[in-house]
Short mmCIF file of C-alpha atoms and ligand atoms in Angstrom, two decimals:
data_model
loop_
_atom_site.label_atom_id
_atom_site.label_comp_id
_atom_site.label_asym_id
_atom_site.label_seq_id
_atom_site.Cartn_x
_atom_site.Cartn_y
_atom_site.Cartn_z
CA UNK A 1 -30.21 2.02 -8.30
CA UNK A 2 -30.67 -0.87 -10.69
CA UNK A 3 -30.73 -4.06 -8.69
CA UNK A 4 -27.55 -6.08 -8.96
CA UNK A 5 -27.79 -9.84 -9.42
CA UNK A 6 -25.97 -11.08 -6.35
CA UNK A 7 -25.67 -14.86 -6.09
CA UNK A 8 -27.18 -16.43 -2.94
CA UNK A 9 -23.74 -17.10 -1.41
CA UNK A 10 -22.90 -13.39 -1.63
CA UNK A 11 -26.29 -12.34 -0.26
CA UNK A 12 -25.76 -14.71 2.65
CA UNK A 13 -22.30 -13.24 3.25
CA UNK A 14 -23.51 -9.64 3.48
CA UNK A 15 -23.98 -9.57 7.31
CA UNK A 16 -20.46 -10.93 7.81
CA UNK A 17 -19.01 -8.39 5.37
CA UNK A 18 -20.64 -5.65 7.45
CA UNK A 19 -19.32 -7.15 10.72
CA UNK A 20 -15.75 -7.33 9.42
CA UNK A 21 -15.87 -3.88 7.91
CA UNK A 22 -17.23 -2.34 11.11
CA UNK A 23 -14.66 -4.09 13.28
CA UNK A 24 -11.82 -2.84 11.07
CA UNK A 25 -13.44 0.58 10.97
CA UNK A 26 -13.61 0.74 14.76
CA UNK A 27 -9.92 -0.16 15.18
CA UNK A 28 -8.15 1.73 12.39
CA UNK A 29 -4.38 1.69 12.00
CA UNK A 30 -2.03 3.93 10.04
CA UNK A 31 0.29 2.76 7.25
CA UNK A 32 2.74 -0.02 8.19
CA UNK A 33 1.11 -0.24 11.65
CA UNK A 34 -1.79 -2.47 10.55
CA UNK A 35 -0.90 -5.17 13.10
CA UNK A 36 -4.34 -5.74 14.64
CA UNK A 37 -5.97 -5.50 11.22
CA UNK A 38 -3.57 -8.09 9.79
CA UNK A 39 -4.10 -10.37 12.81
CA UNK A 40 -7.88 -10.07 12.35
CA UNK A 41 -7.61 -11.04 8.67
CA UNK A 42 -5.13 -13.83 9.37
CA UNK A 43 -7.33 -15.41 12.06
CA UNK A 44 -10.22 -15.60 9.67
CA UNK A 45 -8.18 -16.90 6.73
CA UNK A 46 -6.87 -19.59 9.06
CA UNK A 47 -10.36 -20.57 10.19
CA UNK A 48 -11.39 -20.93 6.53
CA UNK A 49 -8.32 -23.10 5.82
CA UNK A 50 -6.75 -20.59 3.44
CA UNK A 51 -2.93 -20.76 3.30
CA UNK A 52 -1.40 -17.32 3.66
CA UNK A 53 1.81 -15.52 4.40
CA UNK A 54 1.89 -12.64 6.88
CA UNK A 55 4.40 -9.91 7.71
CA UNK A 56 5.21 -9.05 4.10
CA UNK A 57 6.47 -5.44 3.94
CA UNK A 58 5.82 -5.24 7.72
CA UNK A 59 2.09 -5.96 7.87
CA UNK A 60 1.03 -7.20 4.42
CA UNK A 61 -0.64 -10.56 3.79
CA UNK A 62 -0.92 -12.76 0.73
CA UNK A 63 -3.55 -15.48 0.77
CA UNK A 64 -3.49 -18.18 -1.89
CA UNK A 65 -6.60 -20.01 -2.96
CA UNK A 66 -5.71 -22.89 -5.20
CA UNK A 67 -8.49 -24.17 -7.38
CA UNK A 68 -8.92 -27.90 -7.90
CA UNK A 69 -8.66 -27.42 -11.65
CA UNK A 70 -5.54 -26.16 -13.44
CA UNK A 71 -5.70 -22.65 -14.81
CA UNK A 72 -4.32 -19.12 -14.70
CA UNK A 73 -3.00 -17.23 -11.67
CA UNK A 74 -4.94 -14.09 -10.89
CA UNK A 75 -4.39 -11.59 -8.07
CA UNK A 76 -6.78 -9.34 -6.18
CA UNK A 77 -5.46 -6.39 -4.23
CA UNK A 78 -6.95 -4.59 -1.21
CA UNK A 79 -5.40 -1.90 0.96
CA UNK A 80 -5.78 -1.93 4.77
CA UNK A 81 -4.55 1.42 6.12
CA UNK A 82 -6.41 4.33 7.73
CA UNK A 83 -5.73 8.08 7.86
CA UNK A 84 -4.65 10.54 10.58
CA UNK A 85 -8.16 12.04 10.84
CA UNK A 86 -10.40 12.28 13.91
CA UNK A 87 -13.77 10.70 13.08
CA UNK A 88 -16.79 13.00 13.40
CA UNK A 89 -19.46 10.34 12.72
CA UNK A 90 -21.73 9.29 15.59
CA UNK A 91 -22.19 5.62 14.72
CA UNK A 92 -21.76 2.58 16.92
CA UNK A 93 -18.76 1.44 14.84
CA UNK A 94 -17.14 4.87 15.10
CA UNK A 95 -13.32 4.80 15.39
CA UNK A 96 -12.20 3.93 18.92
CA UNK A 97 -8.75 5.36 18.20
CA UNK A 98 -8.42 9.16 18.52
CA UNK A 99 -7.11 10.90 15.40
CA UNK A 100 -7.10 7.72 13.31
CA UNK A 101 -9.94 6.91 10.94
CA UNK A 102 -10.84 4.79 7.95
CA UNK A 103 -11.90 7.81 5.90
CA UNK A 104 -11.09 6.41 2.48
CA UNK A 105 -12.96 3.09 2.52
CA UNK A 106 -9.97 0.78 2.88
CA UNK A 107 -11.89 -0.99 5.68
CA UNK A 108 -14.43 -1.88 3.00
CA UNK A 109 -11.76 -2.98 0.52
CA UNK A 110 -10.36 -5.33 3.16
CA UNK A 111 -13.80 -6.79 3.94
CA UNK A 112 -14.54 -7.30 0.23
CA UNK A 113 -11.22 -9.10 -0.28
CA UNK A 114 -11.83 -11.28 2.81
CA UNK A 115 -15.31 -12.18 1.60
CA UNK A 116 -14.08 -13.00 -1.89
CA UNK A 117 -11.32 -15.21 -0.45
CA UNK A 118 -13.81 -17.04 1.77
CA UNK A 119 -16.21 -17.81 -1.08
CA UNK A 120 -13.41 -18.81 -3.46
CA UNK A 121 -12.12 -21.26 -0.87
CA UNK A 122 -15.63 -22.70 -0.45
CA UNK A 123 -15.90 -23.16 -4.22
CA UNK A 124 -12.41 -24.51 -4.83
CA UNK A 125 -13.75 -27.57 -6.63
CA UNK A 126 -15.07 -25.26 -9.36
CA UNK A 127 -12.18 -22.81 -9.35
CA UNK A 128 -9.90 -22.99 -12.35
CA UNK A 129 -6.38 -21.87 -11.48
CA UNK A 130 -5.18 -19.91 -8.48
CA UNK A 131 -6.22 -16.61 -6.92
CA UNK A 132 -3.81 -14.67 -4.74
CA UNK A 133 -5.45 -12.14 -2.47
CA UNK A 134 -3.06 -9.34 -1.52
CA UNK A 135 -3.76 -7.29 1.61
CA UNK A 136 -1.50 -4.27 1.29
CA UNK A 137 -0.36 -1.78 3.95
CA UNK A 138 0.22 1.96 3.72
CA UNK A 139 -1.52 2.99 0.51
CA UNK A 140 -2.06 6.50 1.87
CA UNK A 141 1.70 6.78 2.25
CA UNK A 142 4.52 6.11 2.18
CA UNK A 143 3.30 3.21 0.00
CA UNK A 144 3.08 -0.52 0.65
CA UNK A 145 2.66 -1.77 -2.93
CA UNK A 146 6.29 -1.29 -3.95
CA UNK A 147 7.83 -3.13 -0.96
CA UNK A 148 5.29 -5.95 -1.37
CA UNK A 149 6.21 -6.21 -5.02
CA UNK A 150 9.91 -6.27 -4.10
CA UNK A 151 9.13 -9.03 -1.59
CA UNK A 152 7.92 -11.09 -4.57
CA UNK A 153 4.17 -11.23 -4.02
CA UNK A 154 3.53 -11.55 -7.75
CA UNK A 155 5.89 -14.53 -8.02
CA UNK A 156 5.67 -18.23 -7.10
CA UNK A 157 3.23 -18.86 -8.62
CA UNK A 158 3.60 -16.03 -11.13
CA UNK A 159 0.59 -13.76 -11.33
CA UNK A 160 -0.75 -13.21 -14.85
CA UNK A 161 -3.25 -10.45 -14.16
CA UNK A 162 -4.43 -8.32 -11.25
CA UNK A 163 -7.67 -6.64 -10.20
CA UNK A 164 -8.46 -4.09 -7.55
CA UNK A 165 -11.24 -1.70 -6.69
CA UNK A 166 -11.85 1.51 -4.78
CA UNK A 167 -15.13 2.31 -3.07
CA UNK A 168 -16.13 5.64 -4.57
CA UNK A 169 -18.28 8.19 -2.78
CA UNK A 170 -18.05 10.53 -5.77
CA UNK A 171 -20.66 8.27 -7.43
CA UNK A 172 -23.90 6.77 -6.17
CA UNK A 173 -24.24 3.12 -5.24
CA UNK A 174 -24.79 1.07 -8.36
CA UNK A 175 -22.34 3.00 -10.53
CA UNK A 176 -19.16 1.34 -11.73
CA UNK A 177 -16.25 3.44 -12.95
CA UNK A 178 -13.92 1.59 -15.27
CA UNK A 179 -11.64 2.91 -17.97
CA UNK A 180 -9.06 1.42 -20.28
CA UNK A 181 -5.67 3.16 -20.19
CA UNK A 182 -4.83 5.98 -17.78
CA UNK A 183 -7.35 6.36 -14.97
CA UNK A 184 -5.46 7.77 -11.97
CA UNK A 185 -2.64 10.29 -12.04
CA UNK A 186 1.05 10.51 -11.27
CA UNK A 187 1.03 12.00 -7.76
CA UNK A 188 4.23 14.01 -7.21
CA UNK A 189 5.17 16.61 -4.63
CA UNK A 190 7.43 19.64 -4.62
CA UNK A 191 9.17 21.84 -2.07
CA UNK A 192 10.54 25.27 -2.92
CA UNK A 193 12.63 27.38 -0.56
CA UNK A 194 13.05 31.01 -1.52
CA UNK A 195 16.08 32.49 0.19
CA UNK A 196 16.09 36.29 0.30
CA UNK A 197 17.51 38.74 2.81
CA UNK A 198 15.48 39.88 5.80
CA UNK A 199 15.44 43.31 7.35
CA UNK A 200 13.40 46.26 8.61
CA UNK A 201 9.94 46.60 7.09
CA UNK A 202 10.55 50.33 6.62
CA UNK A 203 13.86 49.85 4.79
CA UNK A 204 13.01 47.48 1.90
CA UNK A 205 15.95 48.79 -0.15
CA UNK A 206 18.28 46.85 2.16
CA UNK A 207 16.46 43.53 1.73
CA UNK A 208 15.32 40.84 -0.67
CA UNK A 209 11.71 40.21 0.34
CA UNK A 210 11.06 36.45 0.19
CA UNK A 211 7.29 37.01 0.41
CA UNK A 212 7.26 39.18 -2.73
CA UNK A 213 9.50 36.75 -4.60
CA UNK A 214 7.44 33.75 -3.41
CA UNK A 215 4.19 35.42 -4.45
CA UNK A 216 5.52 35.94 -7.97
CA UNK A 217 6.48 32.28 -8.05
CA UNK A 218 3.00 31.12 -6.94
CA UNK A 219 1.40 33.25 -9.64
CA UNK A 220 3.81 32.19 -12.37
CA UNK A 221 3.35 28.48 -11.52
CA UNK A 222 -0.28 28.88 -12.62
CA UNK A 223 0.91 29.44 -16.19
CA UNK A 224 2.45 25.97 -16.44
CA UNK A 225 -0.92 24.27 -16.86
CA UNK A 226 -2.55 27.18 -18.72
CA UNK A 227 0.35 28.06 -21.08
CA UNK A 228 2.89 25.22 -21.22
CA UNK A 229 0.95 21.96 -21.06
CA UNK A 230 -1.03 20.72 -24.07
CA UNK A 231 -4.66 21.68 -23.28
CA UNK A 232 -5.74 18.17 -24.26
CA UNK A 233 -3.58 16.68 -21.48
CA UNK A 234 -4.91 16.77 -17.90
CA UNK A 235 -2.57 18.34 -15.35
CA UNK A 236 -2.72 20.01 -11.94
CA UNK A 237 -0.18 22.19 -10.12
CA UNK A 238 -1.40 22.99 -6.61
CA UNK A 239 0.40 25.04 -3.98
CA UNK A 240 -0.83 23.63 -0.69
CA UNK A 241 1.39 25.52 1.70
CA UNK A 242 3.02 28.96 1.69
CA UNK A 243 4.91 29.86 4.83
CA UNK A 244 6.89 33.05 5.32
CA UNK A 245 7.39 35.81 7.82
CA UNK A 246 6.72 36.17 11.53
CA UNK A 247 5.47 39.68 12.18
CA UNK A 248 4.23 42.92 10.60
CA UNK A 249 7.38 45.00 10.70
CA UNK A 250 10.02 42.55 9.51
CA UNK A 251 10.74 41.61 5.91
CA UNK A 252 10.81 37.82 5.64
CA UNK A 253 14.16 36.31 4.73
CA UNK A 254 12.69 32.99 3.59
CA UNK A 255 9.54 31.60 2.03
CA UNK A 256 8.55 27.96 1.86
CA UNK A 257 6.22 26.79 -0.92
CA UNK A 258 4.97 23.17 -0.96
CA UNK A 259 2.56 21.51 -3.27
CA UNK A 260 1.60 18.63 -5.52
CA UNK A 261 1.66 17.98 -9.24
CA UNK A 262 -0.74 15.57 -10.97
CA UNK A 263 -0.55 14.35 -14.54
CA UNK A 264 -1.17 11.24 -16.64
CA UNK A 265 1.63 11.17 -19.20
CA UNK A 266 5.36 10.87 -18.39
CA UNK A 267 6.15 13.67 -20.90
CA UNK A 268 3.71 16.01 -19.16
CA UNK A 269 5.19 15.15 -15.78
CA UNK A 270 8.73 15.85 -17.05
CA UNK A 271 7.64 19.09 -18.70
CA UNK A 272 5.99 20.36 -15.51
CA UNK A 273 8.99 19.67 -13.27
CA UNK A 274 11.30 21.31 -15.82
CA UNK A 275 9.08 24.40 -16.22
CA UNK A 276 8.73 24.69 -12.44
CA UNK A 277 12.44 24.92 -11.86
CA UNK A 278 12.89 27.35 -14.78
CA UNK A 279 10.24 29.63 -13.29
CA UNK A 280 11.65 29.45 -9.77
CA UNK A 281 15.22 30.07 -11.01
CA UNK A 282 14.18 32.92 -13.32
CA UNK A 283 12.10 34.77 -10.74
CA UNK A 284 14.67 34.35 -7.99
CA UNK A 285 17.39 35.64 -10.29
CA UNK A 286 15.30 38.63 -11.31
CA UNK A 287 14.76 39.65 -7.68
CA UNK A 288 18.16 38.76 -6.26
CA UNK A 289 17.05 35.73 -4.28
CA UNK A 290 18.37 32.19 -4.35
CA UNK A 291 16.37 28.98 -4.02
CA UNK A 292 16.22 25.28 -3.26
CA UNK A 293 13.93 23.16 -5.41
CA UNK A 294 12.90 19.55 -4.76
CA UNK A 295 10.58 17.58 -7.00
CA UNK A 296 9.74 14.22 -5.47
CA UNK A 297 8.25 11.65 -7.80
CA UNK A 298 5.43 9.77 -6.07
CA UNK A 299 3.14 6.97 -7.22
CA UNK A 300 3.07 6.23 -10.97
CA UNK A 301 -0.14 6.80 -12.91
CA UNK A 302 -2.71 3.98 -12.89
CA UNK A 303 -2.79 2.43 -16.37
CA UNK A 304 -5.48 -0.16 -16.98
CA UNK A 305 -4.94 -2.92 -19.49
CA UNK A 306 -7.59 -2.65 -22.26
CA UNK A 307 -8.51 -6.36 -22.14
CA UNK A 308 -8.75 -6.38 -18.33
CA UNK A 309 -10.84 -3.19 -18.35
CA UNK A 310 -13.16 -4.81 -20.90
CA UNK A 311 -13.41 -7.87 -18.63
CA UNK A 312 -14.46 -5.71 -15.67
CA UNK A 313 -16.95 -3.79 -17.79
CA UNK A 314 -18.49 -6.99 -19.16
CA UNK A 315 -18.69 -8.46 -15.64
CA UNK A 316 -20.37 -5.28 -14.34
CA UNK A 317 -22.94 -5.47 -17.17
CA UNK A 318 -23.76 -9.03 -16.19
CA UNK A 319 -24.13 -8.12 -12.51
CA UNK A 320 -26.22 -4.98 -13.08
CA UNK A 321 -28.12 -6.08 -16.17
CA UNK A 322 -29.52 -3.71 -18.75
CA UNK A 323 -29.66 -0.75 -16.36
CA UNK A 324 -25.94 -0.91 -15.62
CA UNK A 325 -24.44 2.53 -14.96
CA UNK A 326 -20.88 2.13 -16.16
CA UNK A 327 -18.79 5.23 -16.70
CA UNK A 328 -15.18 5.74 -17.86
CA UNK A 329 -13.99 7.19 -14.53
CA UNK A 330 -10.77 9.17 -14.46
CA UNK A 331 -9.42 11.11 -11.46
CA UNK A 332 -6.37 13.21 -10.66
CA UNK A 333 -6.05 11.21 -7.43
CA UNK A 334 -3.08 8.85 -7.12
CA UNK A 335 -2.90 5.17 -6.06
CA UNK A 336 0.06 2.89 -5.53
CA UNK A 337 -1.80 -0.06 -7.07
CA UNK A 338 -0.02 1.36 -10.15
CA UNK A 339 3.19 -0.42 -9.09
CA UNK A 340 1.37 -3.76 -9.51
CA UNK A 341 -0.27 -2.65 -12.76
CA UNK A 342 3.14 -1.75 -14.16
CA UNK A 343 4.23 -5.37 -13.61
CA UNK A 344 1.26 -7.35 -14.88
CA UNK A 345 -1.82 -6.41 -16.91
CA UNK A 346 -4.73 -5.49 -14.73
CA UNK A 347 -7.58 -3.17 -13.99
CA UNK A 348 -8.31 -0.91 -11.05
CA UNK A 349 -11.94 0.18 -10.99
CA UNK A 350 -14.31 2.31 -8.92
CA UNK A 351 -17.35 1.05 -7.08
CA UNK A 352 -19.95 3.76 -6.47
CA UNK A 353 -20.72 3.81 -2.73
CA UNK A 354 -22.55 7.07 -1.99
CA UNK A 355 -26.12 7.19 -0.75
CA UNK A 356 -27.14 10.86 -0.42
CA UNK A 357 -30.58 10.02 1.07
CA UNK A 358 -28.85 8.40 4.03
CA UNK A 359 -26.21 11.13 4.30
CA UNK A 360 -23.54 8.72 3.11
CA UNK A 361 -21.96 11.04 0.57
CA UNK A 362 -19.17 12.89 2.33
CA UNK A 363 -16.00 12.93 0.26
CA UNK A 364 -13.05 10.62 0.87
CA UNK A 365 -10.67 11.86 3.60
CA UNK A 366 -13.49 13.85 5.27
CA UNK A 367 -14.03 13.30 9.06
CA UNK A 368 -17.65 12.32 8.28
CA UNK A 369 -16.83 9.95 5.43
CA UNK A 370 -18.96 6.80 5.44
CA UNK A 371 -20.36 4.68 2.62
CA UNK A 372 -23.36 2.49 1.83
CA UNK A 373 -22.39 -1.00 2.97
CA UNK A 374 -24.53 -2.56 0.22
CA UNK A 375 -21.43 -1.85 -1.90
CA UNK A 376 -19.56 -4.61 -0.01
CA UNK A 377 -21.63 -7.44 -1.46
CA UNK A 378 -21.55 -5.84 -4.89
CA UNK A 379 -17.74 -5.72 -4.67
CA UNK A 380 -17.52 -9.43 -3.86
CA UNK A 381 -19.97 -10.31 -6.65
CA UNK A 382 -17.95 -8.25 -9.15
CA UNK A 383 -14.67 -9.87 -8.16
CA UNK A 384 -16.20 -13.35 -8.42
CA UNK A 385 -17.76 -12.53 -11.78
CA UNK A 386 -14.44 -11.17 -13.09
CA UNK A 387 -12.66 -14.36 -11.97
CA UNK A 388 -15.30 -16.53 -13.64
CA UNK A 389 -15.04 -14.56 -16.88
CA UNK A 390 -11.24 -14.58 -16.79
CA UNK A 391 -10.97 -18.31 -16.22
CA UNK A 392 -13.99 -19.21 -18.34
CA UNK A 393 -15.40 -21.35 -15.56
CA UNK A 394 -18.41 -20.71 -13.33
CA UNK A 395 -17.81 -21.13 -9.61
CA UNK A 396 -20.95 -23.14 -8.95
ZN1 LIG B 1 -7.37 7.89 0.37
ZN1 LIG B 2 -7.99 5.09 -0.87
#
């Protein structure tokens, strides 16, 4: 990895970043239950003299660091929630809560945001404008960004631009993924019920076999991406669950098909949901079955503002120097930071955090997920550098 230019204050903060991250990691909490996590953050913000509001959208926090010089209002966003996964790592900071684990890196996002807030507060005399640091619940679902937005976190003072990052084990430490325009997908889900007519396995003529009808549907859904969507537009249709039947000698009366749809463009999203229902209706009609179809629209796609993406890229070049590994990362994953990005221009970027030599390269949401904690300091440095470049004023 090319060596990032971390300022002394960030280097000095690194042990604290690790302490906070490990504490949060050890006591993970699921979406909208982040009470201990929020209390931990709040205690520290208080001890640093940072005014903040707690209990927004249940457990969310907004800290406000007001610079001593007038200037723009910028927001940083971190998510705080864990996942219903039982941790398989054998580390001293291993989750103390059974079946709950920080397996996506949100513990790290929280630590990075805390560290950035602390240093900004310490350098208030050089800070131009105001930085709001948003600690958001429930990113993994059902979504804390929207209720925080509705609670007015981007108002009073009005936020002009927003930044956020995701630790990214799909890339090695030292890589920054940043892309103008679409970078994370619409994340929608669907539920199909095929309603046939059950009966004796030896007398199929008396039945409508929901397994046969459902199987045709699963196969035909594959043609949406391959035959209906423009090949130059990314899209995914995944069936994640197919449930039907109970035993070998009974024809199943019902089949349940659940899955997710990912896309980047609203037209593609609309086309997929329309084609899905046409296929389900057509196949059911052909075989004498009926159906129920639900298409639930989830998080919007993440759309980065070109100027804000350029700001992040420039800041990353300054931090990493000539050997900077900056790539235009795009993923079919979804993120509710998109609700904020739909309100104000901003950029959500990826911070490479894998270290294969140390075994720190399990994928996100894996029971052995862990990341290289050197990424924490890099995250703080990048946020500070972005703020300096946005406001045109160095912090020291
Ligand atoms: Zn996740
Ligand atoms: Zn995540």
